[in-house]
Amino acid sequence: MLLAAAAGLAAGSFLTVVVHRLPLMLEAQWSRRSDEDDASPGTAGHPGIALPRSHCPRCREPIPWHGLIPLAGFALLRGRCARCRVPIPVRYPLIEILCAAGAALCAWRFGAGWPAAGAVAFTWALIALAFIDLESRLLPDAITLPMLWAGIGFNLAGAHLATLPQAVLGAMSGYGVLWIVQRSFRLVRGHEGLGSGDLKLTAMIGAWLGWEALPGVVFLASLGGVATGLVKRGPFAFGPWLALAGWLALILRDAAARAGGFLFT
C-alpha cells in the first residue's frame, strides 16, 4: 500500500499537467482546424504534455525544482507562484492526494498482482477525467477511448476484473443505454441532456468492470446528478459523478455485481 501510494503521488503530479494542458491542446487543435477551413493561418505555439516545462500560467516563470515535488512542492511554495505570487489552484495537491489514496486503496482491496495494477490505472484515468470535466466540461477521447480498449484487453488477458464477455457487453451496453437516454431526452426537450463524452466514459467503465456493475454505476451517478441539479441551475458536469460511481463499483465490485443482477431481474 505504501508503494502504491508513492506511485500515486508521482502519477498525480503528472496528471495535474494532463488536466491543465490536454483541454488547451484540444482547443488549439480545434482552432487550427477552424483556421484551415477559413483558409487563414493556424494556431502556433500550442502547449504539449511534456513541453514546455511546468511554469506559472500568468508570468510564465518556470516552476523551481522543489516546487515539482508532489505535495511538498505546494507547501514549500506556500501555494503561490514564487515570482508573481498568484495562487496555485488547490486542484494540484488534491489530485496528488486522490491518486495516492486511490492507489493505496486498490492495493488494499486487491493485494499485489495484475488486478491491483489494472485497478490503479483505471482509478487514475477516472480522476483525470473527473477533473477535466469539472474544469472544462470535456471528457477527452484521448483518455476514454484508449482506456476503453485497454479495459477489454486487460480482461482478455485474464478475468482480472470481469470476464471478456462481461467486458464487451459492458462497453456495448454502457454506450448504448445512455445513447437511448440521450436521444430520448433530445426528442422530448429539444436539446441534449448528456454529452457524447458521458456515453464513452460509461462504456469505458463497462469495459473494465463488466455489464453487471453498470446499473449500480448509472443509478448512483444519477442520484448525484439529481442532487446537483437541485442546487445548481443550468448545465453541469456529469462525468465526475460517473467517475465516482465507477470507482465505488471497482472497490465494492462484488456488491455492485449483485446489485446489477438484482436490478436486471
Backbone as numpy.savetxt, mean C-alpha at the origin, in Angstrom:
# Nx Ny Nz CAx CAy CAz Cx Cy Cz
12.03 -12.09 15.60 11.21 -10.88 15.60 12.06 -9.62 15.60
13.18 -9.67 16.33 14.07 -8.51 16.35 14.71 -8.28 14.98
15.12 -9.37 14.33 15.70 -9.25 13.00 14.66 -8.71 12.01
13.45 -9.19 12.13 12.39 -8.72 11.24 12.12 -7.24 11.48
12.12 -6.82 12.74 11.89 -5.41 13.06 13.01 -4.53 12.51
14.25 -5.00 12.61 15.37 -4.23 12.07 15.26 -4.11 10.55
14.90 -5.21 9.89 14.69 -5.15 8.45 13.54 -4.21 8.11
12.51 -4.21 8.96 11.38 -3.32 8.74 11.75 -1.86 8.83
12.65 -1.51 9.74 13.10 -0.12 9.84 13.82 0.32 8.55
14.68 -0.58 8.04 15.39 -0.26 6.80 14.42 -0.16 5.63
13.48 -1.11 5.56 12.49 -1.07 4.48 11.60 0.16 4.60
11.25 0.52 5.82 10.41 1.70 6.03 11.10 2.97 5.57
12.42 3.05 5.80 13.16 4.23 5.34 13.10 4.34 3.82
13.19 3.19 3.13 13.08 3.20 1.67 11.66 3.53 1.22
10.67 2.98 1.92 9.28 3.20 1.51 8.85 4.66 1.69
9.46 5.37 2.63 9.13 6.80 2.74 9.48 7.53 1.45
10.57 7.11 0.81 10.95 7.71 -0.47 9.95 7.31 -1.56
9.55 6.04 -1.56 8.59 5.57 -2.56 7.27 6.31 -2.42
6.79 6.46 -1.18 5.50 7.13 -0.94 5.54 8.57 -1.44
6.67 9.23 -1.25 6.78 10.63 -1.67 7.00 10.77 -3.17
7.87 9.93 -3.74 8.32 10.17 -5.12 7.50 9.46 -6.17
6.93 8.30 -5.88 6.22 7.57 -6.92 5.05 8.37 -7.48
4.21 9.03 -6.65 3.16 9.87 -7.25 3.72 11.00 -8.10
4.86 11.59 -7.69 5.47 12.65 -8.49 5.95 12.11 -9.83
6.49 10.89 -9.82 6.94 10.27 -11.06 5.77 10.01 -11.99
4.65 9.54 -11.42 3.48 9.27 -12.25 2.91 10.57 -12.84
2.87 11.62 -12.02 2.37 12.90 -12.52 3.26 13.44 -13.63
4.58 13.28 -13.47 5.50 13.73 -14.52 5.31 12.92 -15.80
5.07 11.62 -15.64 4.83 10.77 -16.81 3.56 11.18 -17.52
2.49 11.42 -16.77 1.24 11.86 -17.38 1.40 13.22 -18.06
2.20 14.10 -17.43 2.43 15.41 -18.01 3.18 15.28 -19.33
4.17 14.40 -19.40 4.92 14.20 -20.64 4.02 13.69 -21.74
3.14 12.75 -21.39 2.22 12.22 -22.40 1.28 13.31 -22.90
0.82 14.15 -21.98 -0.05 15.25 -22.38 0.69 16.23 -23.28
1.96 16.51 -22.95 2.75 17.42 -23.77 2.99 16.84 -25.16
3.20 15.52 -25.23 3.41 14.89 -26.53 2.14 14.96 -27.37
1.00 14.78 -26.73 -0.27 14.88 -27.45 -0.49 16.29 -27.98
0.01 17.28 -27.23 -0.16 18.68 -27.63 0.99 19.17 -28.52
1.93 18.24 -28.83 3.09 18.59 -29.68 3.91 19.70 -29.06
4.01 19.68 -27.74 4.84 20.66 -27.03 5.92 19.93 -26.26
6.97 20.61 -25.77 8.07 19.93 -25.10 7.60 19.19 -23.87
8.27 18.05 -23.57 7.92 17.26 -22.39 8.51 17.82 -21.12
8.12 17.19 -20.02 8.60 17.60 -18.71 9.95 16.95 -18.45
10.90 17.74 -18.06 12.24 17.22 -17.78 12.54 17.35 -16.29
13.55 16.58 -15.86 14.01 16.70 -14.49 13.09 16.09 -13.46
12.24 15.14 -13.88 11.34 14.51 -12.93 12.14 13.62 -11.99
11.65 13.41 -10.77 12.41 12.62 -9.80 12.34 11.14 -10.11
13.33 10.42 -9.65 13.32 8.97 -9.68 13.29 8.45 -8.25
13.24 7.13 -8.11 13.24 6.56 -6.76 14.62 6.69 -6.12
15.67 6.37 -6.87 17.02 6.37 -6.30 17.68 7.74 -6.38
17.42 8.47 -7.42 18.06 9.78 -7.63 17.00 10.83 -7.88
17.23 12.07 -7.49 18.38 12.55 -6.73 18.35 12.06 -5.28
19.42 12.27 -4.57 19.49 11.83 -3.19 18.47 12.59 -2.35
18.15 12.02 -1.20 17.13 12.60 -0.34 17.47 14.04 0.04
16.48 14.92 -0.10 16.72 16.34 0.16 15.43 16.98 0.66
15.55 18.19 1.17 14.39 18.94 1.61 13.62 19.43 0.38
12.32 19.17 0.28 11.57 19.60 -0.90 11.45 21.11 -1.00
11.71 21.83 0.08 11.57 23.29 0.05 12.87 23.98 -0.36
13.95 23.72 0.36 15.21 24.42 0.08 16.18 23.57 -0.74
15.84 22.31 -1.00 16.65 21.39 -1.80 17.96 20.99 -1.14
18.11 21.29 0.13 19.32 20.91 0.86 19.33 19.39 1.06
20.43 18.69 0.68 20.50 17.25 0.91 20.40 16.91 2.40
19.74 15.82 2.71 19.61 15.37 4.09 20.97 14.86 4.57
21.49 15.31 5.71 22.77 14.81 6.19 22.69 13.31 6.50
23.85 12.66 6.52 23.86 11.20 6.66 23.15 10.75 7.92
23.33 11.50 9.02 22.70 11.05 10.26 21.19 11.22 10.23
20.71 12.07 9.31 19.27 12.23 9.19 18.60 11.09 8.44
19.41 10.22 7.82 18.88 9.09 7.07 18.76 7.83 7.93
19.23 7.88 9.17 19.12 6.72 10.06 17.64 6.55 10.43
17.06 5.37 10.22 15.64 5.19 10.54 15.32 5.57 11.99
14.27 6.30 12.18 13.77 6.81 13.46 14.74 7.78 14.12
15.99 7.35 14.31 16.96 8.20 14.99 17.20 9.48 14.20
17.19 9.39 12.86 17.43 10.57 12.05 16.40 11.66 12.28
15.14 11.27 12.39 14.08 12.23 12.66 14.30 12.91 14.00
14.71 12.13 15.00 14.96 12.70 16.32 16.18 13.61 16.33
17.25 13.19 15.63 18.46 14.00 15.60 18.23 15.33 14.89
17.39 15.33 13.88 17.06 16.58 13.18 15.95 17.36 13.88
15.44 16.78 14.98 14.36 17.39 15.74 13.14 17.68 14.87
12.93 16.79 13.90 11.74 16.88 13.07 11.72 18.05 12.10
12.90 18.66 11.82 12.95 19.81 10.92 14.15 19.73 10.00
14.04 20.40 8.86 15.18 20.48 7.94 16.33 21.21 8.63
17.54 20.69 8.45 18.70 21.29 9.12 18.99 22.69 8.63
18.54 23.03 7.41 18.86 24.35 6.84 17.71 25.34 7.00
16.55 25.02 6.43 15.45 26.00 6.42 14.47 25.80 7.57
14.62 24.71 8.33 13.83 24.44 9.53 12.36 24.15 9.23
12.03 23.83 7.99 10.66 23.44 7.68 10.38 22.09 8.34
9.20 21.88 8.89 8.92 20.61 9.57 8.96 19.42 8.60
9.52 18.32 9.06 9.51 17.07 8.31 8.19 16.36 8.60
7.46 15.92 7.58 6.18 15.25 7.83 6.32 14.06 8.76
5.36 13.91 9.64 5.42 12.84 10.63 5.23 11.48 9.99
4.80 11.45 8.72 4.61 10.15 8.08 5.94 9.40 7.94
7.07 10.12 7.93 8.36 9.46 7.76 8.66 8.49 8.90
8.69 8.95 10.16 8.91 7.98 11.23 7.75 7.02 11.41
6.52 7.46 11.08 5.37 6.58 11.24 5.45 5.38 10.31
5.85 5.60 9.06 6.00 4.48 8.12 7.08 3.52 8.60
8.19 4.07 9.11 9.26 3.21 9.62 8.78 2.38 10.80
8.03 2.99 11.69 7.51 2.25 12.86 6.55 1.16 12.42
5.65 1.48 11.50 4.67 0.50 11.04 5.34 -0.66 10.31
6.35 -0.36 9.49 7.05 -1.44 8.79 7.78 -2.36 9.76
8.41 -1.78 10.79 9.11 -2.59 11.78 8.13 -3.42 12.60
7.05 -2.78 13.08 6.07 -3.50 13.89 5.36 -4.57 13.08
5.01 -4.24 11.83 4.33 -5.21 10.98 5.20 -6.42 10.70
6.49 -6.20 10.42 7.40 -7.31 10.16 7.58 -8.18 11.40
7.71 -7.53 12.56 7.87 -8.30 13.80 6.63 -9.14 14.09
5.45 -8.59 13.85 4.23 -9.36 14.08 4.09 -10.51 13.10
4.54 -10.31 11.85 4.52 -11.41 10.89 5.47 -12.53 11.34
6.64 -12.16 11.85 7.58 -13.17 12.35 6.99 -13.91 13.54
6.30 -13.17 14.42 5.64 -13.82 15.57 4.52 -14.74 15.11
3.77 -14.32 14.11 2.61 -15.09 13.66 3.02 -16.34 12.89
4.04 -16.24 12.02 4.36 -17.34 11.12 5.67 -18.04 11.45
6.50 -17.46 12.32 7.79 -18.06 12.60 8.75 -17.85 11.44
9.93 -18.44 11.56 10.92 -18.31 10.49 10.53 -19.20 9.32
10.67 -18.66 8.11 10.36 -19.46 6.93 9.72 -18.63 5.83
9.36 -19.30 4.74 8.81 -18.61 3.59 7.48 -17.92 3.87
6.55 -18.52 4.63 5.30 -17.80 4.90 5.53 -16.45 5.55
6.47 -16.38 6.48 6.77 -15.11 7.13 7.37 -14.12 6.14
8.27 -14.59 5.27 8.89 -13.70 4.29 7.84 -13.11 3.35
6.93 -13.95 2.88 5.86 -13.46 2.03 4.94 -12.50 2.76
4.62 -12.83 4.00 3.73 -11.98 4.79 4.36 -10.61 5.01
5.67 -10.57 5.24 6.36 -9.29 5.45 6.32 -8.45 4.17
6.62 -9.06 3.03 6.57 -8.31 1.76 5.17 -7.79 1.49
4.16 -8.61 1.74 2.76 -8.21 1.57 2.43 -7.04 2.50
2.90 -7.10 3.74 2.65 -6.04 4.72 3.26 -4.73 4.27
4.49 -4.76 3.82 5.16 -3.53 3.40 4.47 -2.92 2.19
4.01 -3.75 1.27 3.30 -3.23 0.10 1.99 -2.55 0.52
1.27 -3.15 1.47 0.03 -2.55 1.95 0.28 -1.21 2.62
1.36 -1.11 3.39 1.68 0.16 4.06 1.97 1.24 3.02
2.79 0.91 2.02 3.11 1.89 0.99 1.86 2.34 0.25
0.99 1.41 -0.12 -0.22 1.76 -0.86 -1.16 2.60 -0.01
-1.28 2.28 1.27 -2.17 3.04 2.14 -1.73 4.49 2.25
-0.44 4.73 2.42 0.04 6.10 2.58 0.00 6.86 1.26
0.28 6.19 0.15 0.19 6.87 -1.14 -1.25 7.30 -1.40
-2.20 6.42 -1.09 -3.60 6.76 -1.30 -4.04 7.91 -0.40
-3.56 7.90 0.84 -3.89 9.00 1.74 -3.33 10.32 1.25
-2.12 10.28 0.70 -1.44 11.50 0.29 -1.95 12.03 -1.05
-2.17 11.14 -2.00 -2.42 11.59 -3.37 -3.65 10.97 -4.02
-4.39 10.13 -3.28 -5.57 9.47 -3.82 -5.22 8.62 -5.03
-4.07 7.95 -4.97 -3.62 7.05 -6.02 -3.28 5.69 -5.42
-3.54 4.64 -6.18 -3.08 3.29 -5.85 -2.32 2.80 -7.08
-1.01 3.07 -7.14 -0.27 2.88 -8.40 -0.23 1.43 -8.87
-0.43 1.27 -10.19 -0.27 -0.05 -10.81 1.15 -0.59 -10.62
2.10 0.32 -10.47 3.49 -0.10 -10.31 3.70 -0.93 -9.05
2.76 -0.86 -8.11 2.84 -1.69 -6.90 1.78 -2.78 -6.93
0.53 -2.43 -7.22 -0.55 -3.42 -7.11 -0.40 -4.57 -8.10
-0.08 -4.28 -9.36 -0.02 -5.34 -10.36 1.16 -6.30 -10.15
2.40 -5.80 -9.94 3.48 -6.75 -9.64 3.21 -7.56 -8.36
2.62 -6.92 -7.35 2.34 -7.65 -6.11 1.21 -8.66 -6.31
0.27 -8.38 -7.21 -0.78 -9.36 -7.52 -0.15 -10.63 -8.10
0.70 -10.45 -9.12 1.36 -11.61 -9.71 2.33 -12.28 -8.74
2.96 -11.47 -7.91 3.86 -12.05 -6.90 3.10 -12.93 -5.92
1.88 -12.52 -5.56 1.08 -13.33 -4.66 0.71 -14.66 -5.27
0.31 -14.65 -6.55 -0.01 -15.91 -7.23 1.24 -16.78 -7.34
2.37 -16.16 -7.72 3.61 -16.92 -7.83 4.07 -17.47 -6.49
3.90 -16.68 -5.44 4.30 -17.12 -4.10 3.50 -18.35 -3.68
2.21 -18.33 -3.92 1.38 -19.47 -3.55 1.51 -20.62 -4.54
1.95 -20.34 -5.78 2.26 -21.40 -6.73 3.47 -22.20 -6.26
4.46 -21.51 -5.67 5.66 -22.18 -5.19 5.38 -23.09 -4.00
4.26 -22.90 -3.36 3.85 -23.69 -2.20 2.66 -23.02 -1.55
1.80 -23.81 -0.94 0.59 -23.24 -0.34 0.96 -22.53 0.96
1.70 -21.43 0.81 2.22 -20.73 1.99 1.11 -19.97 2.71
0.34 -19.18 1.97 -0.75 -18.41 2.56 -2.10 -18.83 2.00
-2.11 -19.48 0.85 -3.32 -19.99 0.21 -2.89 -21.00 -0.83
-3.81 -21.87 -1.22 -3.52 -22.77 -2.33 -3.56 -21.98 -3.63
-3.00 -22.56 -4.69 -3.00 -21.86 -5.97 -4.42 -21.59 -6.47
-5.34 -22.57 -6.44 -6.72 -22.25 -6.87 -7.36 -21.15 -6.04
-7.11 -21.16 -4.72 -7.65 -20.09 -3.87 -7.07 -18.73 -4.26
-5.78 -18.70 -4.58 -5.13 -17.44 -4.95 -5.67 -16.91 -6.27
-5.81 -17.79 -7.26 -6.32 -17.36 -8.57 -7.76 -16.88 -8.44
-8.58 -17.66 -7.73 -9.97 -17.24 -7.52 -10.04 -15.96 -6.70
-9.11 -15.79 -5.78 -9.07 -14.56 -4.99 -8.79 -13.35 -5.84
-7.83 -13.46 -6.77 -7.53 -12.35 -7.66 -8.71 -12.04 -8.57
-9.32 -13.09 -9.11 -10.46 -12.89 -10.02 -11.66 -12.29 -9.30
-12.02 -12.86 -8.17 -13.21 -12.39 -7.46 -12.96 -11.04 -6.80
-11.72 -10.81 -6.33 -11.42 -9.52 -5.73 -11.63 -8.37 -6.69
-11.24 -8.57 -7.93 -11.47 -7.53 -8.94 -12.91 -7.55 -9.44
-13.42 -8.74 -9.73 -14.73 -8.85 -10.37 -15.88 -8.36 -9.52
-15.88 -8.74 -8.24 -17.01 -8.35 -7.38 -17.05 -6.83 -7.20
-15.89 -6.22 -6.96 -15.89 -4.77 -6.78 -16.14 -4.05 -8.10
-15.80 -4.68 -9.23 -16.13 -4.09 -10.52 -17.64 -4.00 -10.69
-18.33 -5.04 -10.26 -19.80 -5.02 -10.33 -20.36 -3.92 -9.43
-19.79 -3.80 -8.22 -20.23 -2.73 -7.31 -19.96 -1.37 -7.92
-18.78 -1.20 -8.52 -18.42 0.08 -9.14 -19.40 0.45 -10.25
-19.68 -0.49 -11.13 -20.58 -0.22 -12.26 -22.01 0.01 -11.78
-22.43 -0.75 -10.79 -23.79 -0.57 -10.27 -23.96 0.81 -9.65
-22.97 1.24 -8.90 -23.01 2.56 -8.29 -23.06 3.64 -9.36
-22.28 3.44 -10.43 -22.27 4.44 -11.50 -23.64 4.53 -12.19
-24.29 3.38 -12.38 -25.61 3.39 -13.01 -26.64 4.11 -12.14
-26.53 3.92 -10.82 -27.52 4.51 -9.91 -27.24 5.98 -9.64
-25.96 6.32 -9.40 -25.61 7.68 -8.98 -25.05 8.54 -10.10
-24.62 7.94 -11.19 -24.10 8.72 -12.30 -22.64 9.05 -12.21
-21.93 8.55 -11.20 -20.49 8.77 -11.10 -19.87 7.60 -10.37
-18.52 7.53 -10.45 -17.81 6.40 -9.86 -17.85 6.47 -8.34
-18.09 5.32 -7.70 -18.01 5.24 -6.24 -16.70 4.63 -5.78
-16.05 3.87 -6.67 -14.77 3.24 -6.38 -13.82 3.51 -7.54
-12.56 3.72 -7.22 -11.56 3.88 -8.26 -11.05 2.53 -8.72
-10.45 2.49 -9.91 -9.91 1.23 -10.43 -8.79 0.71 -9.54
-8.08 1.61 -8.86 -7.02 1.16 -7.97 -7.55 0.34 -6.82
-8.74 0.66 -6.32 -9.34 -0.14 -5.24 -9.62 -1.56 -5.71
-10.07 -1.70 -6.95 -10.34 -3.03 -7.51 -9.06 -3.84 -7.60
-7.99 -3.20 -8.07 -6.72 -3.92 -8.23 -6.10 -4.26 -6.87
-6.27 -3.37 -5.90 -5.76 -3.68 -4.55 -6.50 -4.87 -3.97
-7.82 -4.93 -4.13 -8.58 -6.07 -3.62 -8.16 -7.35 -4.33
-7.93 -7.28 -5.64 -7.44 -8.45 -6.37 -6.08 -8.88 -5.84
-5.21 -7.91 -5.53 -3.90 -8.22 -4.97 -4.03 -8.94 -3.63
-4.93 -8.45 -2.78 -5.14 -9.10 -1.49 -5.65 -10.52 -1.68
-6.58 -10.71 -2.63 -7.08 -12.04 -2.91 -6.01 -12.98 -3.43
-5.07 -12.45 -4.22 -3.99 -13.28 -4.76 -3.07 -13.79 -3.65
-2.89 -13.02 -2.61 -2.02 -13.42 -1.51 -2.75 -14.30 -0.49
-3.99 -13.95 -0.18 -4.68 -14.61 0.93 -5.74 -15.61 0.49
-6.12 -15.60 -0.80 -7.15 -16.51 -1.26 -8.54 -15.90 -1.17
-9.46 -16.47 -1.92 -10.81 -15.91 -2.00 -11.55 -15.96 -0.68
-11.23 -16.93 0.19 -11.99 -17.09 1.42 -11.82 -15.91 2.37
-10.72 -15.19 2.22 -10.48 -14.04 3.11 -11.21 -12.79 2.63
-11.62 -12.76 1.37 -12.14 -11.52 0.79 -13.46 -11.03 1.39
-14.44 -11.89 1.68 -15.67 -11.35 2.29 -15.42 -10.58 3.57
-14.57 -11.12 4.44 -14.24 -10.40 5.66 -13.48 -9.12 5.40
-12.56 -9.15 4.42 -11.78 -7.96 4.08 -12.70 -6.85 3.57
-13.57 -7.18 2.62 -14.46 -6.18 2.06 -15.44 -5.66 3.12
-15.91 -6.56 3.97 -16.85 -6.15 5.03 -16.20 -5.17 6.00
-14.99 -5.51 6.49 -14.31 -4.62 7.43 -13.95 -3.28 6.78
-13.46 -3.34 5.53 -13.11 -2.10 4.83 -14.34 -1.24 4.61
-15.47 -1.86 4.32 -16.70 -1.11 4.11 -17.16 -0.44 5.40
-17.00 -1.12 6.52 -17.34 -0.49 7.80 -16.49 0.76 8.03
-15.19 0.66 7.74 -14.32 1.82 7.86 -14.72 2.92 6.91
-15.09 2.54 5.68 -15.53 3.55 4.72 -16.80 4.25 5.14
-17.75 3.49 5.69 -18.99 4.09 6.18 -18.70 5.05 7.32
-17.84 4.63 8.25 -17.49 5.51 9.37 -16.83 6.79 8.88
-15.94 6.67 7.88 -15.30 7.87 7.33 -16.31 8.77 6.65
-17.24 8.15 5.91 -18.25 8.94 5.22 -19.16 9.71 6.16
-19.34 9.19 7.38 -20.20 9.88 8.35 -19.55 11.14 8.91
-18.23 11.18 8.92 -17.54 12.33 9.51 -16.87 13.22 8.47
-16.78 12.74 7.22 -16.11 13.52 6.17 -17.01 13.58 4.95
-17.30 14.77 4.50 -18.11 14.95 3.32 -17.24 14.90 2.06
-17.78 14.33 1.00 -17.05 14.27 -0.24 -16.22 13.00 -0.36
-15.48 12.86 -1.47 -14.67 11.66 -1.72 -13.58 11.49 -0.66
-13.22 10.24 -0.42 -12.13 9.95 0.52 -11.40 8.70 0.03
-10.21 8.49 0.57 -9.39 7.34 0.17 -9.93 6.07 0.83
-10.29 5.09 0.01 -10.78 3.80 0.51 -9.65 2.79 0.63
-8.54 3.04 -0.09 -7.42 2.11 -0.08 -6.86 1.81 1.31
-6.69 2.82 2.18 -6.17 2.51 3.51 -7.05 1.54 4.29
-8.36 1.62 4.12 -9.25 0.68 4.81 -9.09 -0.72 4.23
-8.96 -0.83 2.91 -8.71 -2.14 2.31 -7.38 -2.71 2.79
-6.36 -1.86 2.86 -5.04 -2.31 3.30 -5.08 -2.80 4.75
-5.73 -2.04 5.61 -5.83 -2.45 7.02 -6.60 -3.75 7.15
-7.73 -3.86 6.46 -8.52 -5.08 6.53 -7.74 -6.27 5.96
-6.99 -6.04 4.88 -6.18 -7.11 4.31 -5.09 -7.58 5.25
-4.48 -6.64 5.97 -3.43 -7.03 6.91 -4.01 -7.78 8.10
-5.17 -7.34 8.59 -5.80 -8.07 9.69 -6.17 -9.49 9.26
-6.63 -9.63 8.00 -6.95 -10.96 7.50 -5.69 -11.82 7.38
-4.54 -11.20 7.10 -3.28 -11.93 7.05 -2.91 -12.47 8.42
-2.95 -11.62 9.43 -2.55 -12.02 10.76 -3.57 -12.97 11.38
-4.84 -12.75 11.09 -5.92 -13.58 11.63 -6.51 -14.45 10.52
-5.65 -15.02 9.67 -6.13 -15.63 8.44 -7.03 -16.83 8.67
-6.83 -17.59 9.72 -7.70 -18.73 9.98 -9.12 -18.25 10.31
-9.20 -17.22 11.14 -10.51 -16.66 11.47 -11.14 -16.01 10.25
-10.32 -15.35 9.42 -10.85 -14.70 8.22 -11.40 -15.73 7.24
-10.71 -16.88 7.11 -11.19 -17.92 6.21 -12.50 -18.50 6.71
-12.60 -18.69 8.02 -13.86 -19.21 8.57 -14.99 -18.22 8.35
-14.68 -16.93 8.54 -15.72 -15.91 8.32 -16.13 -15.86 6.86
-15.15 -16.01 5.95 -15.48 -16.02 4.53 -16.35 -17.20 4.16
-16.05 -18.39 4.71 -16.87 -19.54 4.44 -18.27 -19.37 4.99
-18.38 -18.74 6.16 -19.70 -18.52 6.75 -20.53 -17.56 5.89
-19.89 -16.47 5.40 -20.62 -15.51 4.60 -21.07 -16.09 3.26
-20.29 -17.05 2.72 -20.66 -17.63 1.44 -21.67 -18.77 1.59
-21.87 -19.25 2.82 -22.86 -20.31 3.04 -24.06 -19.76 3.79
